[in-house]
Amino acid sequence: MFRHQGKSRTLKHNLRIATVLSFVAGVVNVSGYLAYKQLTTNVTGHFALFINDVENFEFWKGTVYFLYIFSFLFGSFVSSVLIEKFKANRQLNVFVLPTILESIILISIGLLSNFLVFNYPDLIICLLLFAMGIQNSFVTKISNAVVRTTHLTGLFTDLGIDISQLFFPKLHHNREKLKSNIKLRIFIILFFFSGGFVGGFLYSELNIKLNTLVFAALILLLSLFFDDFRFKIIKTKRKYTRRTIVKPS
């Protein structure tokens, strides 16, 4: 699910990566909000608050929201640079580095919260938005902009459009593709909510606070490891099959 791109990518690949990353985003979103009462997976709300402060001539107050927006943008930029830099190396999974970088950020914040009191919460919010910018960028590139996992506004819009098109079969003939899109969007929404529910339960009920971010990062790393392990098995099987076919009788 982390390797296939372009025409070789199927609905199954997109569903797998969508469920993992939307679940992680849901955990981060709720954990960040419970800890700092700020959104940490998208910038729509921050942009509105930034404009409001600028209109009221409270430029310094609005700076923090600008930093939130910039952090998400910078995360997307860094992720894309890493992918493009290693794209020529076909032996390397170019999405490994952005995924590991995101995981390092989440694990570091979670573990450090056990020993330190974060006196600069805005810095932590910026780091979480940076991590989500990384995730949103690489999942957009890997799925050719089909999968988005860090916010739901566009997803609900697209879902509403897709469902409405089901009622007009004469105008929209490719109903299988339409149903696939609906299925994908529903999966993303459900797993985002599931991640939020689990993150809230771990944060509040089990009282592990920001260690929920470590849990999210472990899911990310395990899915990456499993995907790489599965790819190596498939590759080995193909080599063995080729050798069997060309082996002289």
PDB file of C-alpha atoms in Angstrom:
ATOM      1  CA  MET A   1       0.000   0.000   0.000  1.00  0.00           C
ATOM      2  CA  PHE A   2       3.025   2.314   0.443  1.00  0.00           C
ATOM      3  CA  ARG A   3       4.724   1.325  -2.826  1.00  0.00           C
ATOM      4  CA  HIS A   4       2.215   1.143  -5.661  1.00  0.00           C
ATOM      5  CA  GLN A   5       1.648   4.346  -7.599  1.00  0.00           C
ATOM      6  CA  GLY A   6      -0.135   5.424 -10.754  1.00  0.00           C
ATOM      7  CA  LYS A   7      -1.968   2.797 -12.796  1.00  0.00           C
ATOM      8  CA  SER A   8      -0.682  -0.062 -10.657  1.00  0.00           C
ATOM      9  CA  ARG A   9      -2.550   1.329  -7.651  1.00  0.00           C
ATOM     10  CA  THR A  10      -5.929  -0.293  -6.900  1.00  0.00           C
ATOM     11  CA  LEU A  11      -8.878   0.425  -4.628  1.00  0.00           C
ATOM     12  CA  LYS A  12      -7.531  -2.182  -2.191  1.00  0.00           C
ATOM     13  CA  HIS A  13      -4.217  -0.292  -1.878  1.00  0.00           C
ATOM     14  CA  ASN A  14      -6.041   2.985  -1.254  1.00  0.00           C
ATOM     15  CA  LEU A  15      -8.383   1.425   1.299  1.00  0.00           C
ATOM     16  CA  ARG A  16      -5.462  -0.013   3.259  1.00  0.00           C
ATOM     17  CA  ILE A  17      -3.470   3.182   3.450  1.00  0.00           C
ATOM     18  CA  ALA A  18      -6.604   5.258   4.044  1.00  0.00           C
ATOM     19  CA  THR A  19      -7.670   3.200   7.062  1.00  0.00           C
ATOM     20  CA  VAL A  20      -4.232   3.363   8.683  1.00  0.00           C
ATOM     21  CA  LEU A  21      -3.499   7.036   8.087  1.00  0.00           C
ATOM     22  CA  SER A  22      -7.003   8.338   8.807  1.00  0.00           C
ATOM     23  CA  PHE A  23      -6.994   6.380  12.089  1.00  0.00           C
ATOM     24  CA  VAL A  24      -3.621   7.931  13.011  1.00  0.00           C
ATOM     25  CA  ALA A  25      -4.912  11.395  12.081  1.00  0.00           C
ATOM     26  CA  GLY A  26      -7.987  10.841  14.256  1.00  0.00           C
ATOM     27  CA  VAL A  27      -5.793   9.949  17.238  1.00  0.00           C
ATOM     28  CA  VAL A  28      -3.556  13.004  16.706  1.00  0.00           C
ATOM     29  CA  ASN A  29      -6.523  15.317  16.209  1.00  0.00           C
ATOM     30  CA  VAL A  30      -8.244  14.397  19.471  1.00  0.00           C
ATOM     31  CA  SER A  31      -5.016  14.170  21.482  1.00  0.00           C
ATOM     32  CA  GLY A  32      -3.894  17.614  20.325  1.00  0.00           C
ATOM     33  CA  TYR A  33      -7.275  19.139  21.056  1.00  0.00           C
ATOM     34  CA  LEU A  34      -7.592  17.600  24.514  1.00  0.00           C
ATOM     35  CA  ALA A  35      -4.064  18.708  25.401  1.00  0.00           C
ATOM     36  CA  TYR A  36      -4.081  22.242  23.958  1.00  0.00           C
ATOM     37  CA  LYS A  37      -7.622  22.992  22.788  1.00  0.00           C
ATOM     38  CA  GLN A  38      -6.337  23.552  19.251  1.00  0.00           C
ATOM     39  CA  LEU A  39      -6.863  21.699  15.976  1.00  0.00           C
ATOM     40  CA  THR A  40      -3.728  19.773  15.058  1.00  0.00           C
ATOM     41  CA  THR A  41      -4.595  18.016  11.788  1.00  0.00           C
ATOM     42  CA  ASN A  42      -5.866  20.842   9.557  1.00  0.00           C
ATOM     43  CA  VAL A  43      -5.571  24.621   9.206  1.00  0.00           C
ATOM     44  CA  THR A  44      -9.041  25.755   8.124  1.00  0.00           C
ATOM     45  CA  GLY A  45     -10.045  26.990  11.576  1.00  0.00           C
ATOM     46  CA  HIS A  46      -6.641  28.546  12.186  1.00  0.00           C
ATOM     47  CA  PHE A  47      -6.886  30.506   8.955  1.00  0.00           C
ATOM     48  CA  ALA A  48     -10.251  31.943  10.020  1.00  0.00           C
ATOM     49  CA  LEU A  49      -8.840  32.987  13.415  1.00  0.00           C
ATOM     50  CA  PHE A  50      -5.778  34.502  11.738  1.00  0.00           C
ATOM     51  CA  ILE A  51      -7.966  36.640   9.449  1.00  0.00           C
ATOM     52  CA  ASN A  52     -10.122  37.669  12.422  1.00  0.00           C
ATOM     53  CA  ASP A  53      -7.083  38.912  14.376  1.00  0.00           C
ATOM     54  CA  VAL A  54      -5.726  40.769  11.348  1.00  0.00           C
ATOM     55  CA  GLU A  55      -9.087  42.490  10.825  1.00  0.00           C
ATOM     56  CA  ASN A  56      -9.021  43.597  14.476  1.00  0.00           C
ATOM     57  CA  PHE A  57      -5.451  44.898  14.021  1.00  0.00           C
ATOM     58  CA  GLU A  58      -4.162  42.348  16.539  1.00  0.00           C
ATOM     59  CA  PHE A  59      -1.278  41.373  14.296  1.00  0.00           C
ATOM     60  CA  TRP A  60       0.967  39.924  17.002  1.00  0.00           C
ATOM     61  CA  LYS A  61      -1.858  37.757  18.366  1.00  0.00           C
ATOM     62  CA  GLY A  62      -2.583  36.487  14.858  1.00  0.00           C
ATOM     63  CA  THR A  63       1.055  35.522  14.309  1.00  0.00           C
ATOM     64  CA  VAL A  64       0.624  32.243  16.176  1.00  0.00           C
ATOM     65  CA  TYR A  65      -2.139  31.144  13.791  1.00  0.00           C
ATOM     66  CA  PHE A  66       0.070  32.070  10.860  1.00  0.00           C
ATOM     67  CA  LEU A  67       2.783  29.822  12.365  1.00  0.00           C
ATOM     68  CA  TYR A  68       0.246  26.974  12.633  1.00  0.00           C
ATOM     69  CA  ILE A  69      -0.644  27.367   8.948  1.00  0.00           C
ATOM     70  CA  PHE A  70       3.010  27.652   7.929  1.00  0.00           C
ATOM     71  CA  SER A  71       3.927  24.514   9.935  1.00  0.00           C
ATOM     72  CA  PHE A  72       1.388  22.434   8.012  1.00  0.00           C
ATOM     73  CA  LEU A  73       2.613  23.931   4.727  1.00  0.00           C
ATOM     74  CA  PHE A  74       6.261  23.322   5.643  1.00  0.00           C
ATOM     75  CA  GLY A  75       5.509  19.698   6.558  1.00  0.00           C
ATOM     76  CA  SER A  76       3.942  19.187   3.144  1.00  0.00           C
ATOM     77  CA  PHE A  77       6.957  20.835   1.495  1.00  0.00           C
ATOM     78  CA  VAL A  78       9.520  18.711   3.374  1.00  0.00           C
ATOM     79  CA  SER A  79       7.614  15.498   2.625  1.00  0.00           C
ATOM     80  CA  SER A  80       7.447  16.298  -1.092  1.00  0.00           C
ATOM     81  CA  VAL A  81      11.152  17.229  -1.232  1.00  0.00           C
ATOM     82  CA  LEU A  82      12.120  13.896   0.370  1.00  0.00           C
ATOM     83  CA  ILE A  83       9.942  11.967  -2.068  1.00  0.00           C
ATOM     84  CA  GLU A  84      11.250  13.792  -5.143  1.00  0.00           C
ATOM     85  CA  LYS A  85      14.872  13.497  -4.006  1.00  0.00           C
ATOM     86  CA  PHE A  86      14.771   9.709  -3.789  1.00  0.00           C
ATOM     87  CA  LYS A  87      12.301   9.088  -6.614  1.00  0.00           C
ATOM     88  CA  ALA A  88      15.031   8.064  -9.072  1.00  0.00           C
ATOM     89  CA  ASN A  89      16.115   5.189  -6.816  1.00  0.00           C
ATOM     90  CA  ARG A  90      13.631   2.478  -7.763  1.00  0.00           C
ATOM     91  CA  GLN A  91      14.979   0.111  -5.110  1.00  0.00           C
ATOM     92  CA  LEU A  92      13.970   2.499  -2.338  1.00  0.00           C
ATOM     93  CA  ASN A  93      10.450   2.996  -1.057  1.00  0.00           C
ATOM     94  CA  VAL A  94      10.401   6.797  -1.253  1.00  0.00           C
ATOM     95  CA  PHE A  95       7.557   7.041   1.265  1.00  0.00           C
ATOM     96  CA  VAL A  96       9.602   5.457   4.054  1.00  0.00           C
ATOM     97  CA  LEU A  97      11.443   8.650   5.032  1.00  0.00           C
ATOM     98  CA  PRO A  98       8.353  10.891   5.387  1.00  0.00           C
ATOM     99  CA  THR A  99       6.573   8.155   7.371  1.00  0.00           C
ATOM    100  CA  ILE A 100       9.536   7.659   9.713  1.00  0.00           C
ATOM    101  CA  LEU A 101       9.947  11.428  10.159  1.00  0.00           C
ATOM    102  CA  GLU A 102       6.281  11.757  11.121  1.00  0.00           C
ATOM    103  CA  SER A 103       6.617   8.835  13.547  1.00  0.00           C
ATOM    104  CA  ILE A 104       9.738  10.316  15.169  1.00  0.00           C
ATOM    105  CA  ILE A 105       7.907  13.590  15.832  1.00  0.00           C
ATOM    106  CA  LEU A 106       4.887  11.855  17.382  1.00  0.00           C
ATOM    107  CA  ILE A 107       7.009   9.498  19.516  1.00  0.00           C
ATOM    108  CA  SER A 108       9.299  12.314  20.682  1.00  0.00           C
ATOM    109  CA  ILE A 109       6.390  14.494  21.829  1.00  0.00           C
ATOM    110  CA  GLY A 110       4.712  11.564  23.563  1.00  0.00           C
ATOM    111  CA  LEU A 111       7.803  10.358  25.417  1.00  0.00           C
ATOM    112  CA  LEU A 112       9.088  13.814  26.363  1.00  0.00           C
ATOM    113  CA  SER A 113       5.701  14.636  27.873  1.00  0.00           C
ATOM    114  CA  ASN A 114       6.483  12.033  30.576  1.00  0.00           C
ATOM    115  CA  PHE A 115       9.523  13.997  31.785  1.00  0.00           C
ATOM    116  CA  LEU A 116       8.940  17.596  30.777  1.00  0.00           C
ATOM    117  CA  VAL A 117       6.227  20.168  31.235  1.00  0.00           C
ATOM    118  CA  PHE A 118       5.787  21.830  27.873  1.00  0.00           C
ATOM    119  CA  ASN A 119       5.954  25.539  28.637  1.00  0.00           C
ATOM    120  CA  TYR A 120       5.572  26.392  24.961  1.00  0.00           C
ATOM    121  CA  PRO A 121       2.421  24.596  23.808  1.00  0.00           C
ATOM    122  CA  ASP A 122       2.382  26.554  20.536  1.00  0.00           C
ATOM    123  CA  LEU A 123       5.637  24.811  19.569  1.00  0.00           C
ATOM    124  CA  ILE A 124       4.054  21.382  20.149  1.00  0.00           C
ATOM    125  CA  ILE A 125       1.000  22.372  18.109  1.00  0.00           C
ATOM    126  CA  CYS A 126       3.292  23.504  15.290  1.00  0.00           C
ATOM    127  CA  LEU A 127       5.150  20.182  15.408  1.00  0.00           C
ATOM    128  CA  LEU A 128       1.900  18.206  15.264  1.00  0.00           C
ATOM    129  CA  LEU A 129       0.682  20.276  12.323  1.00  0.00           C
ATOM    130  CA  PHE A 130       4.074  19.783  10.666  1.00  0.00           C
ATOM    131  CA  ALA A 131       3.685  15.999  11.104  1.00  0.00           C
ATOM    132  CA  MET A 132       0.163  16.075   9.674  1.00  0.00           C
ATOM    133  CA  GLY A 133       1.398  18.186   6.742  1.00  0.00           C
ATOM    134  CA  ILE A 134       3.954  15.459   6.051  1.00  0.00           C
ATOM    135  CA  GLN A 135       1.256  12.787   6.153  1.00  0.00           C
ATOM    136  CA  ASN A 136      -1.217  14.664   4.000  1.00  0.00           C
ATOM    137  CA  SER A 137       1.458  15.356   1.399  1.00  0.00           C
ATOM    138  CA  PHE A 138       2.762  11.821   0.970  1.00  0.00           C
ATOM    139  CA  VAL A 139      -0.670  10.175   0.985  1.00  0.00           C
ATOM    140  CA  THR A 140      -1.801  12.699  -1.650  1.00  0.00           C
ATOM    141  CA  LYS A 141       1.202  11.877  -3.847  1.00  0.00           C
ATOM    142  CA  ILE A 142       1.020   8.111  -3.357  1.00  0.00           C
ATOM    143  CA  SER A 143      -2.708   7.959  -4.181  1.00  0.00           C
ATOM    144  CA  ASN A 144      -2.610  10.600  -6.928  1.00  0.00           C
ATOM    145  CA  ALA A 145      -4.797  12.934  -4.813  1.00  0.00           C
ATOM    146  CA  VAL A 146      -7.493  10.272  -4.314  1.00  0.00           C
ATOM    147  CA  VAL A 147      -6.899   9.828  -0.561  1.00  0.00           C
ATOM    148  CA  ARG A 148      -6.860  12.642   1.996  1.00  0.00           C
ATOM    149  CA  THR A 149      -6.694  11.674   5.658  1.00  0.00           C
ATOM    150  CA  THR A 150      -6.124  14.685   7.912  1.00  0.00           C
ATOM    151  CA  HIS A 151      -9.434  16.553   7.550  1.00  0.00           C
ATOM    152  CA  LEU A 152     -13.008  15.713   6.641  1.00  0.00           C
ATOM    153  CA  THR A 153     -14.560  18.841   5.098  1.00  0.00           C
ATOM    154  CA  GLY A 154     -13.634  17.961   1.522  1.00  0.00           C
ATOM    155  CA  LEU A 155     -14.438  14.297   2.118  1.00  0.00           C
ATOM    156  CA  PHE A 156     -18.010  15.001   3.177  1.00  0.00           C
ATOM    157  CA  THR A 157     -18.391  17.333   0.187  1.00  0.00           C
ATOM    158  CA  ASP A 158     -17.099  14.687  -2.247  1.00  0.00           C
ATOM    159  CA  LEU A 159     -19.191  11.984  -0.580  1.00  0.00           C
ATOM    160  CA  GLY A 160     -22.336  14.068  -0.978  1.00  0.00           C
ATOM    161  CA  ILE A 161     -21.546  14.659  -4.669  1.00  0.00           C
ATOM    162  CA  ASP A 162     -20.820  10.963  -5.317  1.00  0.00           C
ATOM    163  CA  ILE A 163     -24.022   9.792  -3.604  1.00  0.00           C
ATOM    164  CA  SER A 164     -26.096  12.313  -5.569  1.00  0.00           C
ATOM    165  CA  GLN A 165     -24.625  11.012  -8.836  1.00  0.00           C
ATOM    166  CA  LEU A 166     -25.930   7.518  -8.061  1.00  0.00           C
ATOM    167  CA  PHE A 167     -29.437   8.874  -8.690  1.00  0.00           C
ATOM    168  CA  PHE A 168     -28.521   9.833 -12.269  1.00  0.00           C
ATOM    169  CA  PRO A 169     -27.292   6.618 -13.943  1.00  0.00           C
ATOM    170  CA  LYS A 170     -27.870   7.988 -17.447  1.00  0.00           C
ATOM    171  CA  LEU A 171     -25.440  10.845 -16.815  1.00  0.00           C
ATOM    172  CA  HIS A 172     -22.855   8.861 -14.824  1.00  0.00           C
ATOM    173  CA  HIS A 173     -22.288   5.496 -16.477  1.00  0.00           C
ATOM    174  CA  ASN A 174     -19.200   4.327 -14.570  1.00  0.00           C
ATOM    175  CA  ARG A 175     -21.147   3.258 -11.493  1.00  0.00           C
ATOM    176  CA  GLU A 176     -18.481   0.829 -10.274  1.00  0.00           C
ATOM    177  CA  LYS A 177     -15.929   3.627  -9.991  1.00  0.00           C
ATOM    178  CA  LEU A 178     -18.530   5.802  -8.301  1.00  0.00           C
ATOM    179  CA  LYS A 179     -19.279   3.088  -5.738  1.00  0.00           C
ATOM    180  CA  SER A 180     -15.554   2.577  -5.168  1.00  0.00           C
ATOM    181  CA  ASN A 181     -15.123   6.287  -4.435  1.00  0.00           C
ATOM    182  CA  ILE A 182     -18.040   6.225  -2.000  1.00  0.00           C
ATOM    183  CA  LYS A 183     -16.628   3.174  -0.248  1.00  0.00           C
ATOM    184  CA  LEU A 184     -13.193   4.797   0.074  1.00  0.00           C
ATOM    185  CA  ARG A 185     -14.581   8.043   1.493  1.00  0.00           C
ATOM    186  CA  ILE A 186     -16.771   6.199   4.002  1.00  0.00           C
ATOM    187  CA  PHE A 187     -13.768   4.143   5.155  1.00  0.00           C
ATOM    188  CA  ILE A 188     -11.684   7.296   5.696  1.00  0.00           C
ATOM    189  CA  ILE A 189     -14.468   9.007   7.659  1.00  0.00           C
ATOM    190  CA  LEU A 190     -15.174   5.944   9.819  1.00  0.00           C
ATOM    191  CA  PHE A 191     -11.530   5.329  10.655  1.00  0.00           C
ATOM    192  CA  PHE A 192     -10.916   9.014  11.380  1.00  0.00           C
ATOM    193  CA  PHE A 193     -13.778   8.879  13.861  1.00  0.00           C
ATOM    194  CA  SER A 194     -12.500   5.556  15.227  1.00  0.00           C
ATOM    195  CA  GLY A 195      -9.036   7.026  15.726  1.00  0.00           C
ATOM    196  CA  GLY A 196     -10.561  10.007  17.502  1.00  0.00           C
ATOM    197  CA  PHE A 197     -12.633   7.755  19.750  1.00  0.00           C
ATOM    198  CA  VAL A 198      -9.659   5.535  20.628  1.00  0.00           C
ATOM    199  CA  GLY A 199      -7.401   8.555  21.113  1.00  0.00           C
ATOM    200  CA  GLY A 200      -9.936  10.190  23.425  1.00  0.00           C
ATOM    201  CA  PHE A 201     -10.380   6.989  25.421  1.00  0.00           C
ATOM    202  CA  LEU A 202      -6.622   6.480  25.845  1.00  0.00           C
ATOM    203  CA  TYR A 203      -6.019  10.141  26.666  1.00  0.00           C
ATOM    204  CA  SER A 204      -8.851  10.658  29.147  1.00  0.00           C
ATOM    205  CA  GLU A 205     -10.073   7.317  30.442  1.00  0.00           C
ATOM    206  CA  LEU A 206      -6.709   5.532  30.660  1.00  0.00           C
ATOM    207  CA  ASN A 207      -5.020   8.843  31.470  1.00  0.00           C
ATOM    208  CA  ILE A 208      -1.955   8.246  29.286  1.00  0.00           C
ATOM    209  CA  LYS A 209      -2.202  11.819  27.976  1.00  0.00           C
ATOM    210  CA  LEU A 210       0.152  12.589  25.069  1.00  0.00           C
ATOM    211  CA  ASN A 211       1.468   9.024  25.049  1.00  0.00           C
ATOM    212  CA  THR A 212      -1.473   8.420  22.727  1.00  0.00           C
ATOM    213  CA  LEU A 213       0.798   9.933  20.063  1.00  0.00           C
ATOM    214  CA  VAL A 214       3.280   7.093  20.640  1.00  0.00           C
ATOM    215  CA  PHE A 215       0.427   4.645  20.058  1.00  0.00           C
ATOM    216  CA  ALA A 216      -0.427   6.404  16.768  1.00  0.00           C
ATOM    217  CA  ALA A 217       3.222   6.353  15.641  1.00  0.00           C
ATOM    218  CA  LEU A 218       3.569   2.637  16.427  1.00  0.00           C
ATOM    219  CA  ILE A 219       0.551   1.882  14.239  1.00  0.00           C
ATOM    220  CA  LEU A 220       2.194   3.875  11.466  1.00  0.00           C
ATOM    221  CA  LEU A 221       5.539   2.092  11.803  1.00  0.00           C
ATOM    222  CA  LEU A 222       3.966  -1.367  12.090  1.00  0.00           C
ATOM    223  CA  SER A 223       1.930  -0.802   8.941  1.00  0.00           C
ATOM    224  CA  LEU A 224       5.087   0.340   7.126  1.00  0.00           C
ATOM    225  CA  PHE A 225       7.028  -2.705   8.354  1.00  0.00           C
ATOM    226  CA  PHE A 226       4.194  -5.078   7.443  1.00  0.00           C
ATOM    227  CA  ASP A 227       3.869  -3.543   3.980  1.00  0.00           C
ATOM    228  CA  ASP A 228       7.619  -3.854   3.353  1.00  0.00           C
ATOM    229  CA  PHE A 229       7.680  -7.433   4.679  1.00  0.00           C
ATOM    230  CA  ARG A 230       4.709  -8.396   2.502  1.00  0.00           C
ATOM    231  CA  PHE A 231       6.353  -6.793  -0.544  1.00  0.00           C
ATOM    232  CA  LYS A 232       9.547  -8.822   0.003  1.00  0.00           C
ATOM    233  CA  ILE A 233       7.542 -12.062   0.259  1.00  0.00           C
ATOM    234  CA  ILE A 234       5.683 -11.297  -2.980  1.00  0.00           C
ATOM    235  CA  LYS A 235       8.963 -10.400  -4.699  1.00  0.00           C
ATOM    236  CA  THR A 236      10.588 -13.649  -3.528  1.00  0.00           C
ATOM    237  CA  LYS A 237       7.616 -15.696  -4.753  1.00  0.00           C
ATOM    238  CA  ARG A 238       7.800 -14.050  -8.182  1.00  0.00           C
ATOM    239  CA  LYS A 239      11.515 -14.823  -8.477  1.00  0.00           C
ATOM    240  CA  TYR A 240      10.919 -18.431  -7.493  1.00  0.00           C
ATOM    241  CA  THR A 241       8.064 -18.733 -10.009  1.00  0.00           C
ATOM    242  CA  ARG A 242      10.226 -17.326 -12.820  1.00  0.00           C
ATOM    243  CA  ARG A 243      13.048 -19.730 -12.003  1.00  0.00           C
ATOM    244  CA  THR A 244      10.621 -22.651 -12.023  1.00  0.00           C
ATOM    245  CA  ILE A 245       9.244 -21.631 -15.408  1.00  0.00           C
ATOM    246  CA  VAL A 246      12.618 -21.189 -17.106  1.00  0.00           C
ATOM    247  CA  LYS A 247      14.182 -24.251 -15.474  1.00  0.00           C
ATOM    248  CA  PRO A 248      15.050 -26.840 -18.204  1.00  0.00           C
ATOM    249  CA  SER A 249      13.236 -30.151 -18.071  1.00  0.00           C
TER     250      SER A 249
END
